[in-house]
Coordinates of C-alpha atoms in Angstrom, one line a residue:
Chain A
M16 CA 37.2 105.1 137.5
A17 CA 39.5 106.5 139.1
A18 CA 39.1 107.9 143.2
I19 CA 42.1 109.4 143.8
E20 CA 42.5 110.9 148.0
V21 CA 43.7 113.7 148.8
R22 CA 44.1 114.2 152.6
L23 CA 46.1 116.4 155.1
P24 CA 47.9 114.5 157.0
V25 CA 47.1 113.9 161.0
A26 CA 49.9 113.7 163.9
R27 CA 50.1 110.3 164.9
K28 CA 49.1 109.1 168.2
L29 CA 51.3 107.2 170.4
A30 CA 50.1 103.3 170.5
G31 CA 49.0 102.4 173.9
Q32 CA 51.6 100.4 175.9
S33 CA 51.0 96.9 175.3
Q34 CA 49.9 95.0 178.7
A35 CA 52.1 93.9 180.6
R36 CA 54.5 92.2 178.1
G37 CA 56.4 95.7 177.9
S38 CA 57.9 94.9 181.4
D39 CA 59.4 91.6 180.5
K40 CA 61.6 93.2 177.8
H41 CA 64.3 95.9 178.8
L42 CA 64.4 97.8 175.8
V43 CA 67.5 100.4 175.0
A44 CA 68.7 102.8 172.5
P45 CA 71.7 103.1 171.1
G46 CA 74.4 105.1 173.6
D47 CA 71.9 103.6 176.5
T48 CA 73.8 101.8 179.3
I49 CA 72.4 98.8 180.0
T50 CA 74.5 97.9 183.1
T51 CA 77.1 99.4 185.7
D52 CA 78.4 95.9 187.2
T53 CA 81.9 95.2 185.5
G54 CA 80.9 91.3 186.3
Y55 CA 79.6 90.6 183.1
M56 CA 80.0 89.6 179.5
R57 CA 79.9 91.6 176.7
G58 CA 78.3 90.3 173.5
H59 CA 76.7 91.0 170.3
G60 CA 75.0 94.5 170.3
T61 CA 77.3 96.0 173.6
Y62 CA 80.5 98.2 174.7
M63 CA 82.6 98.8 176.9
G64 CA 83.0 102.4 178.3
D65 CA 83.5 105.0 181.1
E66 CA 82.9 101.4 183.2
K67 CA 80.1 101.2 182.2
L68 CA 78.5 98.7 179.8
I69 CA 76.7 100.6 176.8
A70 CA 74.3 99.1 173.6
S71 CA 75.5 100.0 170.6
V72 CA 72.5 99.0 168.6
A73 CA 68.5 99.9 169.2
G74 CA 66.8 96.8 170.6
A75 CA 66.0 94.3 173.2
V76 CA 68.9 93.2 176.0
E77 CA 69.1 89.1 176.9
R78 CA 71.0 88.1 179.4
V79 CA 72.4 84.5 179.6
N80 CA 73.9 83.7 182.9
K81 CA 77.4 86.1 183.0
L82 CA 76.2 86.9 179.0
I83 CA 74.8 90.2 177.7
C84 CA 74.0 91.2 174.1
V85 CA 71.7 92.9 173.0
K86 CA 69.1 91.6 169.9
A87 CA 68.6 94.5 167.7
L88 CA 64.6 95.0 165.7
K89 CA 66.0 96.0 162.5
T90 CA 69.1 94.0 161.4
R91 CA 69.9 92.3 158.6
Y92 CA 69.7 88.5 158.2
N93 CA 72.3 86.6 161.0
G94 CA 72.4 82.7 159.5
E95 CA 71.4 79.9 161.7
V96 CA 71.7 76.1 160.9
G97 CA 68.4 74.9 160.0
D98 CA 66.5 78.1 159.0
I99 CA 64.4 78.4 156.1
V100 CA 65.2 80.9 153.6
V101 CA 63.5 82.6 150.3
G102 CA 66.6 84.4 148.4
R103 CA 66.8 85.2 144.8
I104 CA 69.8 84.2 142.9
T105 CA 72.1 86.8 142.2
E106 CA 75.3 85.5 139.7
V107 CA 75.9 81.6 138.5
Q108 CA 79.4 80.8 139.5
Q109 CA 81.9 77.7 138.0
K110 CA 80.0 75.3 140.7
R111 CA 77.6 77.3 142.9
W112 CA 75.2 80.0 142.8
K113 CA 75.0 83.4 145.3
V114 CA 71.9 84.0 146.5
E115 CA 70.9 87.0 147.9
T116 CA 69.4 86.5 151.4
N117 CA 69.1 90.0 153.1
A118 CA 71.9 89.0 154.9
R119 CA 75.8 90.6 155.1
L120 CA 77.3 88.5 152.3
D121 CA 76.1 86.6 149.7
S122 CA 74.6 83.2 150.8
V123 CA 76.2 80.2 148.7
L124 CA 74.2 77.3 147.4
L125 CA 76.7 74.8 146.4
L126 CA 75.8 72.5 142.9
S127 CA 75.8 69.5 144.8
S128 CA 73.4 71.2 147.6
M129 CA 70.7 70.9 144.5
N130 CA 68.1 68.7 143.7
L131 CA 68.7 67.5 140.2
P132 CA 65.1 66.7 138.4
G133 CA 63.3 63.8 139.0
G134 CA 65.1 63.6 142.3
E135 CA 68.5 61.5 141.0
L136 CA 70.7 61.1 143.0
R137 CA 74.6 61.0 141.0
R138 CA 77.9 62.7 141.9
R139 CA 77.5 65.9 140.0
S140 CA 79.2 66.1 136.6
A141 CA 80.9 68.6 133.7
E142 CA 77.5 68.8 131.8
D143 CA 75.8 69.4 135.4
E144 CA 78.1 72.3 135.7
L145 CA 77.7 73.3 132.3
A146 CA 73.8 73.2 132.1
M147 CA 73.8 74.8 135.7
R148 CA 72.5 77.8 133.8
D149 CA 68.9 75.6 133.0
Y150 CA 68.5 75.0 136.3
L151 CA 68.3 78.3 138.0
Q152 CA 69.3 81.9 136.2
E153 CA 69.9 85.0 138.0
G154 CA 67.1 87.1 139.1
D155 CA 64.8 83.5 139.9
L156 CA 63.7 83.2 143.1
I157 CA 64.4 79.8 145.2
S158 CA 63.4 78.2 148.7
A159 CA 65.9 77.1 150.6
E160 CA 67.4 75.8 154.0
V161 CA 70.4 76.5 156.1
Q162 CA 73.4 74.0 155.8
A163 CA 76.0 75.4 157.4
V164 CA 77.3 79.1 158.3
F165 CA 81.5 79.9 157.0
S166 CA 83.6 81.5 159.7
D167 CA 83.0 85.1 158.4
G168 CA 79.6 84.7 158.4
A169 CA 78.3 83.7 155.1
V170 CA 75.7 81.1 154.4
S171 CA 75.4 78.0 152.7
L172 CA 71.6 76.6 151.5
H173 CA 70.7 73.2 150.3
T174 CA 67.6 72.3 148.2
R175 CA 67.5 68.9 149.1
S176 CA 64.0 68.1 149.7
L177 CA 61.3 68.3 147.1
K178 CA 59.5 71.2 149.4
Y179 CA 62.3 73.5 148.4
G180 CA 63.3 74.8 144.8
K181 CA 62.7 77.0 142.4
L182 CA 59.4 79.1 143.0
G183 CA 56.7 80.1 140.6
Q184 CA 54.3 82.8 141.0
G185 CA 53.7 84.9 144.4
V186 CA 54.1 87.5 145.5
L187 CA 57.5 88.4 147.7
V188 CA 57.4 90.5 150.4
Q189 CA 60.3 92.2 152.2
V190 CA 60.0 92.8 156.1
S191 CA 62.6 92.8 159.2
P192 CA 63.9 88.9 159.8
S193 CA 63.5 89.7 163.7
L194 CA 59.7 90.0 162.6
V195 CA 59.5 86.1 161.5
K196 CA 58.6 84.2 164.6
R197 CA 60.9 81.0 164.6
Q198 CA 58.1 77.8 164.7
K199 CA 58.5 74.3 163.6
T200 CA 56.9 75.0 160.5
H201 CA 57.4 77.6 158.0
F202 CA 55.3 76.3 154.8
H203 CA 51.6 77.5 155.8
D204 CA 48.8 76.5 153.8
L205 CA 46.2 78.9 154.9
P206 CA 42.2 78.7 155.1
C207 CA 41.6 81.6 153.1
G208 CA 42.9 80.1 149.7
A209 CA 46.7 80.7 149.5
S210 CA 49.9 79.8 150.5
V211 CA 52.8 81.4 152.5
I212 CA 56.7 80.9 152.9
L213 CA 57.9 82.7 155.4
G214 CA 61.3 83.3 155.6
N215 CA 63.2 83.6 158.0
N216 CA 65.7 86.2 156.1
G217 CA 63.0 88.8 156.4
F218 CA 61.4 87.7 152.8
I219 CA 57.8 86.0 152.9
W220 CA 56.4 84.7 149.5
I221 CA 52.9 84.7 149.0
Y222 CA 51.3 82.2 146.3
P223 CA 48.3 80.2 145.1
T224 CA 47.8 76.8 146.5
P225 CA 48.6 74.5 144.3
E226 CA 45.7 72.3 143.2
Q227 CA 47.6 68.5 142.6
K228 CA 51.1 68.6 144.8
D229 CA 52.9 67.7 141.6
E230 CA 56.0 65.8 143.8
E231 CA 57.7 63.8 140.8
A232 CA 58.8 67.7 139.4
G233 CA 61.0 68.0 142.8
G234 CA 60.4 71.9 141.9
F235 CA 61.9 73.0 138.6
V236 CA 59.0 73.3 136.6
T237 CA 57.3 76.8 137.0
N238 CA 53.5 77.2 136.2
L239 CA 53.2 80.1 134.4
E240 CA 49.5 80.3 133.6
P241 CA 47.7 83.2 134.7
V242 CA 46.1 83.3 138.0
P243 CA 42.6 83.3 138.6
L244 CA 41.9 86.7 139.6
H245 CA 39.4 85.5 142.8
D246 CA 43.4 83.9 144.3
R247 CA 45.0 87.1 143.3
E248 CA 42.6 89.2 145.4
V249 CA 43.2 86.6 148.6
I250 CA 47.4 87.0 147.9
S251 CA 46.4 90.9 147.2
R252 CA 45.0 90.7 150.6
L253 CA 47.8 88.8 152.5
R254 CA 50.0 91.1 151.3
N255 CA 48.9 94.2 152.5
C256 CA 47.9 92.4 156.0
I257 CA 51.3 91.4 156.0
L258 CA 52.2 95.0 155.1
A259 CA 49.9 96.4 158.3
L260 CA 51.0 93.4 160.8
V261 CA 55.0 95.0 160.1
A262 CA 54.0 98.2 160.1
Q263 CA 52.6 98.2 163.4
K264 CA 55.8 95.8 164.6
L265 CA 53.3 92.6 165.0
M266 CA 55.1 89.2 165.0
L267 CA 54.7 87.2 161.9
Y268 CA 53.5 83.7 162.2
D269 CA 50.4 82.1 160.7
T270 CA 47.6 82.4 163.1
S271 CA 48.7 86.7 163.1
I272 CA 48.5 86.7 159.4
V273 CA 45.1 84.6 159.4
Y274 CA 43.6 87.0 161.9
C275 CA 44.8 89.7 160.4
Y276 CA 43.2 88.9 157.1
E277 CA 39.7 87.5 158.8
A278 CA 40.0 91.4 160.6
S279 CA 40.8 92.7 157.2
L280 CA 37.8 91.2 155.3
P281 CA 35.1 94.0 155.7
H282 CA 37.8 96.4 154.2
Q283 CA 38.5 97.0 150.6
I284 CA 42.0 96.0 149.8
K285 CA 43.2 98.8 148.2
D286 CA 41.9 100.5 151.8
I287 CA 44.2 98.4 154.0
L288 CA 47.0 100.5 153.3
K289 CA 45.5 103.8 155.1
P290 CA 47.1 104.9 158.6
E291 CA 43.8 104.6 160.0
V292 CA 42.1 101.4 158.8
M293 CA 45.3 99.6 159.0
Q294 CA 46.0 100.4 163.3
E295 CA 42.2 99.3 163.3
I296 CA 43.1 95.9 161.9
V297 CA 45.6 95.6 163.6
L298 CA 44.7 96.3 167.1
E299 CA 41.6 94.3 166.2
T300 CA 44.0 91.2 165.4
R301 CA 46.4 92.2 168.9
Q302 CA 43.0 91.2 170.6
R303 CA 42.2 88.5 169.3
L304 CA 45.3 87.1 169.5
L305 CA 45.9 88.3 173.6
E306 CA 42.3 86.1 173.9
L307 CA 44.2 83.2 172.0
E308 CA 46.8 83.3 174.7
G309 CA 44.8 82.9 178.1
Chain B
E28 CA 41.5 92.8 135.4
D29 CA 41.8 95.8 137.3
L30 CA 43.6 94.6 140.6
R31 CA 47.2 95.1 141.0
V32 CA 49.5 93.5 143.5
D33 CA 48.2 95.8 146.7
G34 CA 44.7 95.7 145.8
R35 CA 44.4 98.9 143.7
G36 CA 42.6 99.2 140.4
C37 CA 45.1 100.4 137.7
E38 CA 44.0 103.8 137.7
D39 CA 43.9 104.9 141.3
Y40 CA 46.3 107.0 142.8
R41 CA 47.7 105.5 146.4
C42 CA 46.7 107.7 149.4
I43 CA 48.4 111.8 149.1
E44 CA 49.3 113.6 152.1
V45 CA 49.6 117.4 150.8
E46 CA 50.9 120.2 153.5
T47 CA 52.0 123.9 153.2
D48 CA 53.4 126.0 154.4
V49 CA 56.2 123.7 156.2
V50 CA 59.0 125.6 156.0
S51 CA 59.1 129.2 158.0
N52 CA 61.9 131.4 156.0
T53 CA 60.3 130.4 152.5
S54 CA 57.4 132.7 150.5
G55 CA 56.0 129.0 150.2
S56 CA 56.5 125.8 150.6
A57 CA 54.8 122.3 149.9
R58 CA 55.2 118.6 151.5
V59 CA 54.0 116.4 149.7
K60 CA 53.8 112.0 150.6
L61 CA 52.3 109.7 148.1
G62 CA 53.3 106.1 150.1
H63 CA 57.2 106.0 150.2
T64 CA 57.7 108.4 147.6
D65 CA 58.2 111.9 149.8
I66 CA 59.2 115.0 148.4
L67 CA 58.8 119.0 150.1
V68 CA 59.1 122.1 148.0
G69 CA 60.2 125.7 148.3
V70 CA 60.1 128.7 146.7
K71 CA 61.6 131.8 147.3
A72 CA 60.4 135.1 146.0
E73 CA 63.4 137.5 145.5
M74 CA 63.8 140.3 143.0
G75 CA 65.9 141.1 140.1
T76 CA 66.1 142.0 136.5
P77 CA 63.6 140.3 134.2
K78 CA 65.1 138.8 131.2
L79 CA 66.2 140.4 128.2
E80 CA 63.6 138.5 125.4
N81 CA 60.4 139.2 127.8
P82 CA 60.7 142.5 130.0
N83 CA 57.2 142.5 131.0
E84 CA 57.3 139.2 132.9
G85 CA 58.7 138.1 136.0
Y86 CA 60.0 134.2 135.6
L87 CA 60.9 130.8 137.6
E88 CA 63.4 129.2 138.1
F89 CA 63.4 125.6 139.1
F90 CA 66.8 123.1 140.7
V91 CA 65.8 119.3 142.4
D92 CA 67.8 118.2 144.9
C93 CA 68.3 114.1 145.3
S94 CA 69.0 114.3 149.0
A95 CA 71.0 111.1 149.2
N96 CA 68.8 109.9 151.8
A97 CA 66.0 109.0 149.0
T98 CA 68.0 105.8 147.4
P99 CA 71.5 104.5 148.4
E100 CA 71.6 105.5 144.4
F101 CA 72.0 109.3 145.0
E102 CA 74.8 109.3 146.8
G103 CA 77.5 111.7 146.0
R104 CA 76.9 112.7 142.2
G105 CA 74.4 110.1 141.2
G106 CA 71.2 111.8 141.8
E107 CA 72.3 114.6 139.2
E108 CA 71.2 113.0 135.9
L109 CA 67.7 112.4 137.6
G110 CA 67.5 116.1 138.9
T111 CA 68.5 117.4 135.5
E112 CA 65.6 115.2 133.9
I113 CA 63.0 116.5 136.9
V114 CA 64.1 120.5 136.1
N115 CA 63.9 120.4 132.6
T116 CA 60.7 118.2 132.3
L117 CA 59.5 121.0 135.1
Y118 CA 61.0 123.8 132.7
R119 CA 59.4 122.4 129.8
I120 CA 56.3 122.1 131.5
F121 CA 55.9 126.1 132.7
S122 CA 57.0 127.5 129.6
T123 CA 53.4 126.5 128.3
E124 CA 51.7 130.5 128.1
N125 CA 49.4 130.7 130.9
T126 CA 50.3 128.2 133.3
I127 CA 51.5 131.4 135.7
D128 CA 50.8 135.0 135.4
V129 CA 54.1 136.0 134.7
K130 CA 53.1 139.7 134.0
S131 CA 52.0 139.8 137.6
L132 CA 55.2 139.2 138.5
C133 CA 56.8 142.4 136.8
I134 CA 57.5 145.6 139.3
N135 CA 59.1 147.7 136.9
P136 CA 59.4 146.8 133.1
R137 CA 63.1 146.4 131.7
E138 CA 64.1 147.0 135.4
H139 CA 62.8 144.8 138.2
C140 CA 60.4 141.6 138.5
W141 CA 60.0 138.9 140.9
I142 CA 61.8 135.9 140.3
L143 CA 60.4 132.9 142.3
Y144 CA 63.1 130.1 142.8
V145 CA 61.4 127.0 143.2
D146 CA 63.4 124.3 145.4
V147 CA 62.4 120.6 145.1
L148 CA 64.1 118.1 147.5
L149 CA 63.7 114.6 147.1
L150 CA 63.7 113.4 150.9
E151 CA 62.3 109.8 149.9
C152 CA 62.1 107.9 146.5
G153 CA 59.0 105.5 146.6
G154 CA 57.7 105.0 142.8
N155 CA 56.5 108.1 140.9
L156 CA 58.6 110.8 141.8
F157 CA 57.3 112.9 138.7
D158 CA 53.4 113.4 139.7
A159 CA 54.8 114.0 143.2
I160 CA 56.7 116.8 142.1
S161 CA 53.8 118.3 140.0
I162 CA 51.5 118.0 143.0
A163 CA 54.0 119.5 145.4
V164 CA 55.2 122.3 143.3
K165 CA 51.2 123.6 142.6
A166 CA 51.1 123.4 146.1
A167 CA 53.5 125.4 147.2
L168 CA 53.3 127.7 144.6
F169 CA 49.4 127.7 145.9
N170 CA 51.1 128.8 149.5
T171 CA 53.4 131.5 148.0
R172 CA 52.7 135.0 149.4
I173 CA 55.0 137.7 147.5
P174 CA 54.9 140.7 149.4
K175 CA 53.4 143.5 147.5
V176 CA 55.8 146.7 146.8
R177 CA 55.1 150.3 145.7
V178 CA 57.0 151.9 143.4
L179 CA 57.7 155.6 143.9
E180 CA 59.1 158.1 141.4
D181 CA 61.6 160.8 142.6
E182 CA 61.8 164.1 140.8
E183 CA 65.1 162.8 139.0
G184 CA 63.1 160.2 137.7
S185 CA 64.7 157.5 139.9
K186 CA 62.5 154.8 140.8
E187 CA 62.5 153.5 144.7
I188 CA 60.9 150.5 145.3
E189 CA 58.7 150.6 149.3
L190 CA 57.9 147.6 150.7
S191 CA 54.4 147.8 152.7
D192 CA 54.7 147.6 156.5
D193 CA 52.5 145.1 157.1
P194 CA 53.5 141.6 156.8
Y195 CA 50.2 140.1 155.6
D196 CA 50.0 142.2 153.0
C197 CA 50.8 140.1 149.7
I198 CA 50.1 138.7 146.3
R199 CA 48.9 135.3 145.6
L200 CA 49.3 133.4 142.3
N201 CA 46.6 131.5 140.5
V202 CA 47.6 128.6 140.1
D203 CA 44.3 127.0 138.6
N204 CA 46.3 126.6 135.0
V205 CA 49.3 125.5 136.6
P206 CA 49.3 121.4 135.0
C207 CA 49.9 118.7 136.8
I208 CA 52.2 115.4 135.5
I209 CA 50.2 112.1 135.4
T210 CA 52.9 109.3 134.9
L211 CA 51.3 106.4 132.5
S212 CA 53.6 104.0 132.9
K213 CA 53.2 100.1 129.7
I214 CA 52.9 96.6 132.1
G215 CA 52.9 94.0 129.5
C216 CA 49.4 95.3 127.5
R217 CA 48.4 97.1 130.3
H218 CA 49.2 100.5 131.5
V219 CA 48.7 101.9 134.6
V220 CA 49.1 105.0 136.7
D221 CA 51.0 106.1 139.7
A222 CA 53.4 103.1 139.5
T223 CA 55.4 102.0 142.7
L224 CA 59.5 100.7 142.9
Q225 CA 58.6 97.3 142.2
E226 CA 56.0 98.4 139.1
E227 CA 58.6 100.7 137.3
A228 CA 60.4 98.5 137.7
C229 CA 58.7 95.9 135.5
S230 CA 57.8 98.7 133.1
L231 CA 59.5 99.4 129.7
A232 CA 58.5 102.4 128.8
S233 CA 56.5 105.0 130.2
L234 CA 54.4 108.3 129.0
L235 CA 54.8 111.4 130.9
L236 CA 52.1 113.9 130.3
A237 CA 51.0 117.2 131.8
V238 CA 47.8 117.7 132.1
T239 CA 45.7 121.6 133.2
N240 CA 42.7 121.1 135.3
R241 CA 40.2 121.1 132.5
G242 CA 41.9 118.2 131.0
F243 CA 43.6 119.9 128.3
L244 CA 47.3 118.4 127.7
T245 CA 50.5 120.8 127.5
C246 CA 53.3 118.6 127.2
M247 CA 53.7 115.2 126.5
K248 CA 56.9 113.2 127.4
K249 CA 58.4 109.2 126.7
M250 CA 60.6 108.0 129.0
G251 CA 61.8 104.5 128.9
N252 CA 63.9 101.8 126.7
G253 CA 60.7 99.9 125.2
S254 CA 58.7 101.1 122.0
L255 CA 55.1 102.1 122.7
D256 CA 52.3 101.4 119.9
P257 CA 50.7 104.3 118.2
E258 CA 46.8 102.9 120.1
S259 CA 47.9 102.0 123.6
I260 CA 49.7 105.6 123.1
F261 CA 46.2 107.5 122.4
E262 CA 44.6 105.1 125.0
M263 CA 47.2 106.2 127.5
M264 CA 46.5 109.7 126.5
E265 CA 42.9 109.5 127.4
T266 CA 43.5 107.7 131.0
G267 CA 45.9 110.4 131.4
K268 CA 43.3 113.6 130.6
R269 CA 40.7 111.1 133.0
V270 CA 42.4 111.1 135.3
G271 CA 44.2 114.3 135.9
K272 CA 41.3 115.9 135.6
T273 CA 39.7 114.4 138.9
L274 CA 43.2 114.6 140.5
H275 CA 43.2 118.6 139.9
T276 CA 39.7 118.6 141.9
S277 CA 40.7 116.8 144.5
L278 CA 44.3 118.9 145.2
Q279 CA 42.2 121.8 144.9
K280 CA 39.7 120.7 147.5
I281 CA 42.2 120.2 150.0
L282 CA 44.0 123.2 149.6
D283 CA 41.5 125.6 149.9
K284 CA 40.4 123.9 153.0
E285 CA 43.3 123.5 154.2
E286 CA 43.3 127.7 153.6
S287 CA 40.0 127.4 155.4
L288 CA 41.3 126.1 159.0
G289 CA 43.8 129.0 158.3
T290 CA 45.2 129.3 162.2
T291 CA 43.5 126.5 163.4
R292 CA 45.3 124.2 161.4
Q293 CA 47.2 121.8 163.6
K294 CA 50.7 122.0 162.2
V295 CA 52.2 118.7 161.8
G296 CA 55.4 118.8 160.0
F297 CA 57.8 116.8 160.2
L298 CA 58.0 115.5 163.8
G299 CA 54.6 114.3 163.8

């Protein structure tokens, strides 16, 4: 039976300032003066005007010795070598694929950086080039690692490990890249029964944990069997939890996602996206994270 | 198995927020937020001459503006096609008799009548536009206050129209029969209500149903490139009627509640 909830809007209350953390960061908006001292070098996100250093983006000021830059809160993904990204194939070109990764330019996945099925190592021939579309087509999702960054900012990817490759069934959540915390590993198997890939470019992939670790396939065989209802419920709940964390601007990493999942268990999955339930869950998560820190 | 990506069932709507009387210089206005979809409707009542084919009635004029803020596709003239489609659908729905009592909008037969200009503004596009627009139009028409006028006749026969002095003396419209649009999108072999943008991208065909508060279907339109099986159309119609009735009761309850709060209501508006 359908339940349609219609309600009157409620004015949002400003969330209380988190204790002590706010004093560490110097937050600026575009047009704010950072400093009037002219001895500093200007980095990204700043410009010089009227003998003052003014911010051009909204974010936190970072200072390294004499270099001042502003790290924006909502930006496109800027590639760094070694990042894990989740991307979607947009084009199949002669010896490479173009991958969309929420960056300013499409990322590039060269044919030579791609694992061949079976894990063989050989020189890519003309037949491989003609068979490119059999490996990856337009619209496929892949997980890859950043190999290099070109001078224009475009990112070159590689999938030269068995843990990268084409992604099968799951749910993609798109968030701002600055909310994904940099960690040692971005592939997590959560205790609730699903696995998650936290791409540094803001694309988060939630999928059911595969029972056997199928290593020989190398990431090309996609399992298209219907996912059982229990797994789908876990994945939907995780997706809503991640959206709740993003709405309240909390950093995303495995601990915060797990705590948020546990805090959301008393509620129904579709209720998590209601504003008041969202605030309650994220408040509880924030408290547990603070307790964890010390 | 009745579980969508965000945890909703196939017949569940996202949380709807309705607020009326948000624009002060209109006769009636409403703002509806359905998930990420944001619609603003303003109704202005102006005096004009009735149409020749219906000299004893007033009428409604619709206009839809797809703001470029909604999605990048609406930049420049990109939103015009969608806008005309929405306008044509609205005209079709309101062309059935008895949706709005247009005879009450008449002041002098053949000479003067009220014309209601309904302007719809798409602020944000998050899937399921038609439903949100129809809810907003119904709420705005409920909120519309048309000033009462009296017709005075001179000895020579020329008529003068006198506006009453009291600004609160006005006629309200009866929106009980105004239908709401329910969009049913077919994804795979099931159909869902209130599709998000991602679900709309996956659905090949959808059915637009205009349902009144008593569950009667007044208008039907098929959209999309895919084909629909006649049996599935029948199932979708049944679902649409059921969902429509629930939507109407919930909406009317909220509109009445907002009305009863009167001046004590805290206006949220756009900066809340």
